[in-house]
Tab-separated table of C-alpha atoms in Angstrom:
chain	number	residue	atom	x	y	z
A	19	MET	CA	271.027	72.701	136.797
A	20	GLY	CA	269.284	76.146	137.747
A	21	TYR	CA	272.172	76.973	139.938
A	22	MET	CA	274.958	76.897	137.025
A	23	ASN	CA	273.180	79.336	135.372
A	24	SER	CA	272.419	82.057	138.576
A	25	GLN	CA	275.698	81.460	139.933
A	26	TYR	CA	277.802	84.613	138.166
A	27	ARG	CA	274.228	86.753	138.274
A	28	THR	CA	274.736	89.619	139.727
A	29	VAL	CA	272.727	90.932	142.596
A	30	GLU	CA	270.793	94.126	143.110
A	31	PRO	CA	270.851	95.742	146.913
A	32	ALA	CA	267.732	94.069	148.564
A	33	LEU	CA	264.850	96.460	148.236
A	34	ILE	CA	263.886	98.208	152.063
A	35	GLU	CA	261.030	95.547	152.092
A	36	HIS	CA	263.611	92.807	152.109
A	37	ARG	CA	265.396	93.641	155.296
A	38	GLN	CA	264.992	91.666	158.214
A	39	SER	CA	264.092	94.054	160.570
A	40	TYR	CA	262.086	97.615	159.774
A	41	ARG	CA	264.645	101.089	159.889
A	42	HIS	CA	263.353	103.604	162.337
A	43	PRO	CA	263.702	106.895	161.104
A	44	VAL	CA	265.679	109.009	163.683
A	45	GLN	CA	268.466	112.369	163.289
A	46	ILE	CA	271.071	112.174	165.460
A	47	GLN	CA	273.600	114.838	164.235
A	48	ARG	CA	276.312	113.355	166.929
A	49	ALA	CA	277.259	110.665	164.759
A	50	ALA	CA	281.064	109.450	163.578
A	51	ILE	CA	282.262	106.894	161.215
A	52	ARG	CA	285.694	105.887	160.034
A	53	ALA	CA	287.743	103.366	158.326
A	54	HIS	CA	290.232	101.327	160.028
A	55	GLY	CA	293.752	102.865	160.154
A	56	LYS	CA	292.118	106.612	159.220
A	57	ALA	CA	291.125	110.071	161.069
A	58	ALA	CA	286.848	109.769	162.209
A	59	LYS	CA	284.687	111.760	159.793
A	60	ALA	CA	280.989	113.928	161.230
A	61	GLY	CA	277.878	112.178	160.558
A	62	GLU	CA	274.373	111.910	160.896
A	63	LEU	CA	272.669	109.037	161.925
A	64	ILE	CA	269.507	108.940	159.510
A	65	ASP	CA	268.213	105.396	159.910
A	66	LEU	CA	268.682	102.690	162.391
A	67	SER	CA	267.318	99.121	163.204
A	68	ILE	CA	269.034	96.274	165.001
A	69	TYR	CA	271.062	95.142	162.077
A	70	GLY	CA	272.386	98.183	160.368
A	71	CYS	CA	272.067	102.274	159.920
A	72	ARG	CA	272.386	104.535	157.639
A	73	VAL	CA	274.696	107.792	157.678
A	74	ALA	CA	274.647	110.775	155.880
A	75	SER	CA	278.487	111.384	155.445
A	76	LYS	CA	281.213	113.089	153.195
A	77	ALA	CA	283.183	110.412	153.564
A	78	ARG	CA	283.848	107.796	150.992
A	79	PHE	CA	283.614	104.060	151.672
A	80	ALA	CA	284.061	101.692	148.963
A	81	GLU	CA	281.562	98.388	149.475
A	82	GLY	CA	282.486	95.993	151.730
A	83	CYS	CA	284.899	98.454	153.385
A	84	ARG	CA	285.154	97.957	157.282
A	85	VAL	CA	284.039	100.998	159.217
A	86	TRP	CA	283.811	101.705	163.297
A	87	LEU	CA	280.705	103.971	164.051
A	88	ARG	CA	280.143	105.920	167.090
A	89	PHE	CA	276.804	107.109	167.719
A	90	GLU	CA	275.950	109.578	170.984
A	91	GLY	CA	278.948	108.589	173.299
A	92	SER	CA	278.509	104.944	171.967
A	93	SER	CA	281.529	102.404	172.026
A	94	PRO	CA	282.609	102.103	168.643
A	95	ILE	CA	280.462	99.538	166.614
A	96	PRO	CA	282.149	97.522	164.538
A	97	ALA	CA	280.429	97.324	160.664
A	98	THR	CA	280.681	96.937	156.959
A	99	ALA	CA	279.593	99.466	154.102
A	100	ILE	CA	277.269	98.222	152.133
A	101	TRP	CA	276.631	100.679	149.779
A	102	CYS	CA	278.401	104.736	149.492
A	103	GLN	CA	276.091	106.717	147.542
A	104	ASN	CA	275.339	110.746	147.389
A	105	GLY	CA	276.766	111.289	150.793
A	106	HIS	CA	275.162	108.152	152.441
A	107	VAL	CA	276.780	105.268	153.749
A	108	GLY	CA	274.630	101.893	154.434
A	109	CYS	CA	275.867	100.059	157.014
A	110	ARG	CA	275.535	96.839	158.289
A	111	PHE	CA	276.859	95.932	162.152
A	112	ASP	CA	278.974	92.688	162.840
A	113	GLU	CA	276.610	91.724	165.411
A	114	LYS	CA	273.325	92.804	166.706
A	115	LEU	CA	273.110	96.150	168.085
A	116	ASP	CA	272.288	96.030	171.933
A	117	SER	CA	268.737	96.635	172.959
A	118	GLY	CA	269.751	99.550	175.086
A	119	LEU	CA	271.361	101.399	172.940
A	120	PHE	CA	268.900	100.893	169.836
A	121	ARG	CA	265.680	102.004	172.740
A	122	ARG	CA	268.045	104.974	173.495
A	123	LEU	CA	269.057	106.267	170.124
A	124	THR	CA	265.506	105.971	168.593
A	125	LEU	CA	264.389	107.856	171.885
A	126	ILE	CA	266.052	110.734	171.788
A	127	SER	CA	265.360	111.566	168.319
A	128	GLU	CA	261.444	111.541	168.839
């Protein structure tokens, strides 16, 4: 019966403590984000985990919008925009980020 009562309840975005993996703070200014069929917009990678990231960008994306990310010469990385507000976009990668790329990106910003 509890399921029926909570079936249509809205769910707030997860707090950082509820994430699957710690987001490492980074500062990589050579990042790009684009929606399907649109031109890439410049951005700055703010934080990163193997499951997702936050990008500062002037571009606006709707929740659930498919995006492609590119960091420091990487191949395009498919993701979903989970939220977009105050010039930041929170993204969840379609697949876990390659461990070599993750290591390289987190070491660049140290």
